[in-house]
Amino acid sequence: MKNISILGVTGSIGTQTLDVVRNEKENFNIVGVSANTSYEKVIDIIKEFDPKYVAMMDEKSFEKVKNYCEDNSLDIEVYKGLDGLNKIATLDEIEMVVTSVVGMIGLTPTINAIRAKKDIALANKETLVVAGDIVMREARENNIRILPVDSEHGAIFQSLQGNDEKSVNKIILTASGGPFRGKKREQLSKIEAKEALNHPKWSMGKKISIDSSTLVNKGLEVIEAHHLFNANYDDIEVVVHPQSIVHSMVEYIDGSVIAQLGSTDMKLPIQYALNYPKREKCVVEKLNFAEIGKLTFEKPDIETFGCLKLAYIAGRKGGNLPAIMNGANEIAVELFLENKISYLQIEDIIRECMNTLEYIENPTLEEIISTDEKVRNYVRKKFNM
Ligand code: MN
């Protein structure tokens, strides 16, 4: 029985993690959960999974959950805010934390969990993007595992099993291409939020759906792969694979390519990360190759989807530049979802921030966090928010 905490338990990955646990109740015990505002969902989770600790980021939602626990005389500690999130990430009783919160907010709880020697099932890619050097160093020093939950990185991780790291030639990250694959800049200029939220293959949260459509998501994943697998940027290639059946591949020096394939269902990489190194019974639909018929691959159109190019620039230059890129994107996506900027302005804002904000070559954790604040303030000021 593995004792775990789930950060961001009501989000897309959090909910799917619950599905996996529901199917393997004999393997996992959910000790702590955190959420932002969705207190009704959290109360349902309390009823079903009986966690001992709950944290709510939002004050009002915290009161609701706390009152519920008191009214029903439940022996549950309820915490609030970022302090609460950090408590859930570092509980004595747990051995693993599933970090499924979205965005920069995932950084400090992840670092604290690592320092408390918890294994991490990492779904929060921003953590590695903004502070990959620090996170990976802390993981080594504390001798814990970072198990990728992202489908691509889960696939690479599986394709690396049993092979010598030195015999890897390159990593091939697959991308669905998003809902606007094949479109040109003029067509993209008119895109509205609801179209960008409609992903053809994966069902995901709002932020990642937009990121997926701009290829920012793939850019973040390139940086994530660089850190997780200690790979040079020249050895990470992105290939568009619209069917999303091959979740990524590893090419070895002898020319062999090992890939992981599976349905487009996040429960598969979640289940693998949670159970690693074991495998458990299938919770997703199995593949039927005769029905799939064909798998296709093509080059990404980085002239149209410039964000992918920007991510390589940010990753290669390193320092706080990935944090600038990520912060600019997070706020630009918010503005786009509020219909305050156009679709192509997301890319413009990222580029402008990368060119304007102060570069720091070897940032501390504090400098990364302050970079993120500076980027957000810069963009907010520009759009009078
Ligand atoms: Mn992914």
PDB file of N, CA and C in Angstrom, residues 204-268:
ATOM      1  N   MET A 204      -8.350  17.901 -21.958  1.00  0.00           N
ATOM      2  CA  MET A 204      -7.402  18.501 -21.026  1.00  0.00           C
ATOM      3  C   MET A 204      -7.999  19.755 -20.404  1.00  0.00           C
ATOM      4  N   GLY A 205      -7.288  20.287 -19.404  1.00  0.00           N
ATOM      5  CA  GLY A 205      -7.702  21.548 -18.795  1.00  0.00           C
ATOM      6  C   GLY A 205      -7.566  22.696 -19.788  1.00  0.00           C
ATOM      7  N   LYS A 206      -8.108  23.869 -19.396  1.00  0.00           N
ATOM      8  CA  LYS A 206      -8.125  25.023 -20.302  1.00  0.00           C
ATOM      9  C   LYS A 206      -6.740  25.510 -20.692  1.00  0.00           C
ATOM     10  N   LYS A 207      -5.874  25.671 -19.678  1.00  0.00           N
ATOM     11  CA  LYS A 207      -4.567  26.273 -19.953  1.00  0.00           C
ATOM     12  C   LYS A 207      -3.768  25.394 -20.901  1.00  0.00           C
ATOM     13  N   ILE A 208      -3.752  24.101 -20.626  1.00  0.00           N
ATOM     14  CA  ILE A 208      -2.951  23.205 -21.465  1.00  0.00           C
ATOM     15  C   ILE A 208      -3.572  23.054 -22.856  1.00  0.00           C
ATOM     16  N   SER A 209      -4.888  23.224 -22.966  1.00  0.00           N
ATOM     17  CA  SER A 209      -5.507  23.162 -24.295  1.00  0.00           C
ATOM     18  C   SER A 209      -5.032  24.332 -25.167  1.00  0.00           C
ATOM     19  N   ILE A 210      -4.987  25.517 -24.586  1.00  0.00           N
ATOM     20  CA  ILE A 210      -4.468  26.667 -25.338  1.00  0.00           C
ATOM     21  C   ILE A 210      -2.994  26.439 -25.659  1.00  0.00           C
ATOM     22  N   ASP A 211      -2.225  26.010 -24.661  1.00  0.00           N
ATOM     23  CA  ASP A 211      -0.793  25.766 -24.877  1.00  0.00           C
ATOM     24  C   ASP A 211      -0.568  24.743 -25.975  1.00  0.00           C
ATOM     25  N   SER A 212      -1.448  23.771 -26.037  1.00  0.00           N
ATOM     26  CA  SER A 212      -1.306  22.735 -27.027  1.00  0.00           C
ATOM     27  C   SER A 212      -1.576  23.309 -28.429  1.00  0.00           C
ATOM     28  N   SER A 213      -2.523  24.230 -28.514  1.00  0.00           N
ATOM     29  CA  SER A 213      -2.858  24.807 -29.820  1.00  0.00           C
ATOM     30  C   SER A 213      -1.761  25.740 -30.334  1.00  0.00           C
ATOM     31  N   THR A 214      -1.041  26.400 -29.419  1.00  0.00           N
ATOM     32  CA  THR A 214       0.025  27.333 -29.842  1.00  0.00           C
ATOM     33  C   THR A 214       1.371  26.630 -29.996  1.00  0.00           C
ATOM     34  N   LEU A 215       1.427  25.363 -29.621  1.00  0.00           N
ATOM     35  CA  LEU A 215       2.655  24.564 -29.510  1.00  0.00           C
ATOM     36  C   LEU A 215       3.557  25.019 -28.368  1.00  0.00           C
ATOM     37  N   VAL A 216       3.083  25.963 -27.530  1.00  0.00           N
ATOM     38  CA  VAL A 216       3.825  26.288 -26.306  1.00  0.00           C
ATOM     39  C   VAL A 216       3.978  25.020 -25.484  1.00  0.00           C
ATOM     40  N   ASN A 217       2.915  24.233 -25.424  1.00  0.00           N
ATOM     41  CA  ASN A 217       2.964  22.999 -24.639  1.00  0.00           C
ATOM     42  C   ASN A 217       4.126  22.117 -25.092  1.00  0.00           C
ATOM     43  N   LYS A 218       4.295  21.991 -26.397  1.00  0.00           N
ATOM     44  CA  LYS A 218       5.382  21.143 -26.889  1.00  0.00           C
ATOM     45  C   LYS A 218       6.723  21.769 -26.543  1.00  0.00           C
ATOM     46  N   GLY A 219       6.771  23.107 -26.605  1.00  0.00           N
ATOM     47  CA  GLY A 219       7.997  23.809 -26.227  1.00  0.00           C
ATOM     48  C   GLY A 219       8.351  23.562 -24.765  1.00  0.00           C
ATOM     49  N   LEU A 220       7.348  23.648 -23.902  1.00  0.00           N
ATOM     50  CA  LEU A 220       7.588  23.381 -22.476  1.00  0.00           C
ATOM     51  C   LEU A 220       8.052  21.942 -22.297  1.00  0.00           C
ATOM     52  N   GLU A 221       7.490  21.044 -23.100  1.00  0.00           N
ATOM     53  CA  GLU A 221       7.852  19.631 -22.982  1.00  0.00           C
ATOM     54  C   GLU A 221       9.284  19.360 -23.458  1.00  0.00           C
ATOM     55  N   VAL A 222       9.749  20.140 -24.435  1.00  0.00           N
ATOM     56  CA  VAL A 222      11.142  20.002 -24.875  1.00  0.00           C
ATOM     57  C   VAL A 222      12.066  20.354 -23.707  1.00  0.00           C
ATOM     58  N   ILE A 223      11.744  21.453 -23.024  1.00  0.00           N
ATOM     59  CA  ILE A 223      12.573  21.883 -21.885  1.00  0.00           C
ATOM     60  C   ILE A 223      12.483  20.855 -20.749  1.00  0.00           C
ATOM     61  N   GLU A 224      11.280  20.356 -20.540  1.00  0.00           N
ATOM     62  CA  GLU A 224      11.055  19.327 -19.519  1.00  0.00           C
ATOM     63  C   GLU A 224      11.903  18.075 -19.832  1.00  0.00           C
ATOM     64  N   ALA A 225      11.910  17.668 -21.095  1.00  0.00           N
ATOM     65  CA  ALA A 225      12.674  16.478 -21.514  1.00  0.00           C
ATOM     66  C   ALA A 225      14.171  16.701 -21.318  1.00  0.00           C
ATOM     67  N   HIS A 226      14.627  17.909 -21.628  1.00  0.00           N
ATOM     68  CA  HIS A 226      16.041  18.248 -21.441  1.00  0.00           C
ATOM     69  C   HIS A 226      16.463  17.969 -19.996  1.00  0.00           C
ATOM     70  N   HIS A 227      15.644  18.404 -19.051  1.00  0.00           N
ATOM     71  CA  HIS A 227      15.988  18.238 -17.636  1.00  0.00           C
ATOM     72  C   HIS A 227      15.786  16.804 -17.152  1.00  0.00           C
ATOM     73  N   LEU A 228      14.654  16.229 -17.494  1.00  0.00           N
ATOM     74  CA  LEU A 228      14.341  14.888 -16.981  1.00  0.00           C
ATOM     75  C   LEU A 228      15.330  13.840 -17.466  1.00  0.00           C
ATOM     76  N   PHE A 229      15.729  13.956 -18.731  1.00  0.00           N
ATOM     77  CA  PHE A 229      16.525  12.897 -19.338  1.00  0.00           C
ATOM     78  C   PHE A 229      17.944  13.357 -19.659  1.00  0.00           C
ATOM     79  N   ASN A 230      18.311  14.520 -19.143  1.00  0.00           N
ATOM     80  CA  ASN A 230      19.670  15.009 -19.281  1.00  0.00           C
ATOM     81  C   ASN A 230      20.095  15.037 -20.767  1.00  0.00           C
ATOM     82  N   ALA A 231      19.213  15.550 -21.611  1.00  0.00           N
ATOM     83  CA  ALA A 231      19.444  15.526 -23.057  1.00  0.00           C
ATOM     84  C   ALA A 231      19.769  16.926 -23.581  1.00  0.00           C
ATOM     85  N   ASN A 232      20.699  17.000 -24.527  1.00  0.00           N
ATOM     86  CA  ASN A 232      20.989  18.279 -25.188  1.00  0.00           C
ATOM     87  C   ASN A 232      19.816  18.678 -26.063  1.00  0.00           C
ATOM     88  N   TYR A 233      19.637  19.982 -26.230  1.00  0.00           N
ATOM     89  CA  TYR A 233      18.526  20.446 -27.080  1.00  0.00           C
ATOM     90  C   TYR A 233      18.671  19.966 -28.523  1.00  0.00           C
ATOM     91  N   ASP A 234      19.934  19.817 -28.986  1.00  0.00           N
ATOM     92  CA  ASP A 234      20.141  19.325 -30.355  1.00  0.00           C
ATOM     93  C   ASP A 234      19.668  17.884 -30.510  1.00  0.00           C
ATOM     94  N   ASP A 235      19.560  17.183 -29.401  1.00  0.00           N
ATOM     95  CA  ASP A 235      19.174  15.767 -29.446  1.00  0.00           C
ATOM     96  C   ASP A 235      17.711  15.555 -29.057  1.00  0.00           C
ATOM     97  N   ILE A 236      16.929  16.632 -29.087  1.00  0.00           N
ATOM     98  CA  ILE A 236      15.489  16.497 -28.829  1.00  0.00           C
ATOM     99  C   ILE A 236      14.761  17.005 -30.072  1.00  0.00           C
ATOM    100  N   GLU A 237      14.074  16.098 -30.722  1.00  0.00           N
ATOM    101  CA  GLU A 237      13.390  16.451 -31.966  1.00  0.00           C
ATOM    102  C   GLU A 237      11.882  16.352 -31.746  1.00  0.00           C
ATOM    103  N   VAL A 238      11.163  17.304 -32.330  1.00  0.00           N
ATOM    104  CA  VAL A 238       9.702  17.255 -32.245  1.00  0.00           C
ATOM    105  C   VAL A 238       9.154  16.796 -33.593  1.00  0.00           C
ATOM    106  N   VAL A 239       8.277  15.818 -33.580  1.00  0.00           N
ATOM    107  CA  VAL A 239       7.639  15.377 -34.816  1.00  0.00           C
ATOM    108  C   VAL A 239       6.121  15.365 -34.598  1.00  0.00           C
ATOM    109  N   VAL A 240       5.408  15.879 -35.579  1.00  0.00           N
ATOM    110  CA  VAL A 240       3.945  15.935 -35.457  1.00  0.00           C
ATOM    111  C   VAL A 240       3.360  14.584 -35.859  1.00  0.00           C
ATOM    112  N   HIS A 241       2.500  14.081 -34.987  1.00  0.00           N
ATOM    113  CA  HIS A 241       1.893  12.766 -35.185  1.00  0.00           C
ATOM    114  C   HIS A 241       0.417  12.910 -34.786  1.00  0.00           C
ATOM    115  N   PRO A 242      -0.425  13.272 -35.770  1.00  0.00           N
ATOM    116  CA  PRO A 242      -1.797  13.688 -35.443  1.00  0.00           C
ATOM    117  C   PRO A 242      -2.640  12.620 -34.753  1.00  0.00           C
ATOM    118  N   GLN A 243      -2.345  11.350 -34.937  1.00  0.00           N
ATOM    119  CA  GLN A 243      -3.176  10.308 -34.325  1.00  0.00           C
ATOM    120  C   GLN A 243      -2.919  10.169 -32.827  1.00  0.00           C
ATOM    121  N   SER A 244      -1.801  10.687 -32.336  1.00  0.00           N
ATOM    122  CA  SER A 244      -1.434  10.592 -30.902  1.00  0.00           C
ATOM    123  C   SER A 244      -1.514   9.169 -30.361  1.00  0.00           C
ATOM    124  N   ILE A 245      -0.948   8.248 -31.111  1.00  0.00           N
ATOM    125  CA  ILE A 245      -0.896   6.844 -30.668  1.00  0.00           C
ATOM    126  C   ILE A 245       0.513   6.522 -30.158  1.00  0.00           C
ATOM    127  N   VAL A 246       1.522   7.005 -30.926  1.00  0.00           N
ATOM    128  CA  VAL A 246       2.907   6.905 -30.469  1.00  0.00           C
ATOM    129  C   VAL A 246       3.131   8.083 -29.538  1.00  0.00           C
ATOM    130  N   HIS A 247       3.408   7.816 -28.266  1.00  0.00           N
ATOM    131  CA  HIS A 247       3.463   8.927 -27.305  1.00  0.00           C
ATOM    132  C   HIS A 247       4.824   9.572 -27.186  1.00  0.00           C
ATOM    133  N   SER A 248       5.827   8.995 -27.791  1.00  0.00           N
ATOM    134  CA  SER A 248       7.183   9.519 -27.963  1.00  0.00           C
ATOM    135  C   SER A 248       8.117   8.343 -28.144  1.00  0.00           C
ATOM    136  N   MET A 249       9.379   8.668 -28.550  1.00  0.00           N
ATOM    137  CA  MET A 249      10.304   7.594 -28.909  1.00  0.00           C
ATOM    138  C   MET A 249      11.721   7.960 -28.494  1.00  0.00           C
ATOM    139  N   VAL A 250      12.553   6.916 -28.427  1.00  0.00           N
ATOM    140  CA  VAL A 250      13.973   7.132 -28.176  1.00  0.00           C
ATOM    141  C   VAL A 250      14.746   6.435 -29.288  1.00  0.00           C
ATOM    142  N   GLU A 251      15.645   7.198 -29.924  1.00  0.00           N
ATOM    143  CA  GLU A 251      16.512   6.601 -30.936  1.00  0.00           C
ATOM    144  C   GLU A 251      17.862   6.308 -30.305  1.00  0.00           C
ATOM    145  N   TYR A 252      18.335   5.082 -30.497  1.00  0.00           N
ATOM    146  CA  TYR A 252      19.621   4.672 -29.941  1.00  0.00           C
ATOM    147  C   TYR A 252      20.725   4.784 -30.992  1.00  0.00           C
ATOM    148  N   ILE A 253      21.990   4.691 -30.529  1.00  0.00           N
ATOM    149  CA  ILE A 253      23.120   4.891 -31.448  1.00  0.00           C
ATOM    150  C   ILE A 253      23.177   3.864 -32.566  1.00  0.00           C
ATOM    151  N   ASP A 254      22.593   2.686 -32.342  1.00  0.00           N
ATOM    152  CA  ASP A 254      22.607   1.673 -33.405  1.00  0.00           C
ATOM    153  C   ASP A 254      21.486   1.888 -34.425  1.00  0.00           C
ATOM    154  N   GLY A 255      20.699   2.945 -34.233  1.00  0.00           N
ATOM    155  CA  GLY A 255      19.623   3.230 -35.178  1.00  0.00           C
ATOM    156  C   GLY A 255      18.284   2.619 -34.780  1.00  0.00           C
ATOM    157  N   SER A 256      18.272   1.815 -33.735  1.00  0.00           N
ATOM    158  CA  SER A 256      16.987   1.285 -33.247  1.00  0.00           C
ATOM    159  C   SER A 256      16.182   2.403 -32.614  1.00  0.00           C
ATOM    160  N   VAL A 257      14.885   2.357 -32.842  1.00  0.00           N
ATOM    161  CA  VAL A 257      14.000   3.321 -32.197  1.00  0.00           C
ATOM    162  C   VAL A 257      13.021   2.544 -31.316  1.00  0.00           C
ATOM    163  N   ILE A 258      12.939   2.937 -30.060  1.00  0.00           N
ATOM    164  CA  ILE A 258      11.972   2.302 -29.148  1.00  0.00           C
ATOM    165  C   ILE A 258      10.907   3.333 -28.796  1.00  0.00           C
ATOM    166  N   ALA A 259       9.661   2.924 -28.955  1.00  0.00           N
ATOM    167  CA  ALA A 259       8.555   3.848 -28.717  1.00  0.00           C
ATOM    168  C   ALA A 259       7.589   3.236 -27.717  1.00  0.00           C
ATOM    169  N   GLN A 260       6.773   4.073 -27.117  1.00  0.00           N
ATOM    170  CA  GLN A 260       5.653   3.579 -26.321  1.00  0.00           C
ATOM    171  C   GLN A 260       4.380   4.026 -27.019  1.00  0.00           C
ATOM    172  N   LEU A 261       3.448   3.091 -27.172  1.00  0.00           N
ATOM    173  CA  LEU A 261       2.179   3.376 -27.835  1.00  0.00           C
ATOM    174  C   LEU A 261       1.038   3.077 -26.876  1.00  0.00           C
ATOM    175  N   GLY A 262      -0.070   3.720 -27.096  1.00  0.00           N
ATOM    176  CA  GLY A 262      -1.225   3.452 -26.248  1.00  0.00           C
ATOM    177  C   GLY A 262      -2.363   4.382 -26.616  1.00  0.00           C
ATOM    178  N   SER A 263      -3.547   4.157 -26.022  1.00  0.00           N
ATOM    179  CA  SER A 263      -4.665   5.067 -26.318  1.00  0.00           C
ATOM    180  C   SER A 263      -4.339   6.452 -25.814  1.00  0.00           C
ATOM    181  N   THR A 264      -5.071   7.426 -26.358  1.00  0.00           N
ATOM    182  CA  THR A 264      -4.863   8.810 -25.914  1.00  0.00           C
ATOM    183  C   THR A 264      -5.655   9.011 -24.642  1.00  0.00           C
ATOM    184  N   ASP A 265      -5.107   8.518 -23.560  1.00  0.00           N
ATOM    185  CA  ASP A 265      -5.787   8.600 -22.280  1.00  0.00           C
ATOM    186  C   ASP A 265      -4.730   8.798 -21.194  1.00  0.00           C
ATOM    187  N   MET A 266      -4.834   9.916 -20.486  1.00  0.00           N
ATOM    188  CA  MET A 266      -3.821  10.248 -19.483  1.00  0.00           C
ATOM    189  C   MET A 266      -3.756   9.244 -18.345  1.00  0.00           C
ATOM    190  N   LYS A 267      -4.811   8.451 -18.197  1.00  0.00           N
ATOM    191  CA  LYS A 267      -4.785   7.482 -17.100  1.00  0.00           C
ATOM    192  C   LYS A 267      -3.635   6.481 -17.261  1.00  0.00           C
ATOM    193  N   LEU A 268      -3.227   6.266 -18.508  1.00  0.00           N
ATOM    194  CA  LEU A 268      -2.145   5.316 -18.762  1.00  0.00           C
ATOM    195  C   LEU A 268      -0.812   5.811 -18.187  1.00  0.00           C
TER     196      LEU A 268
END
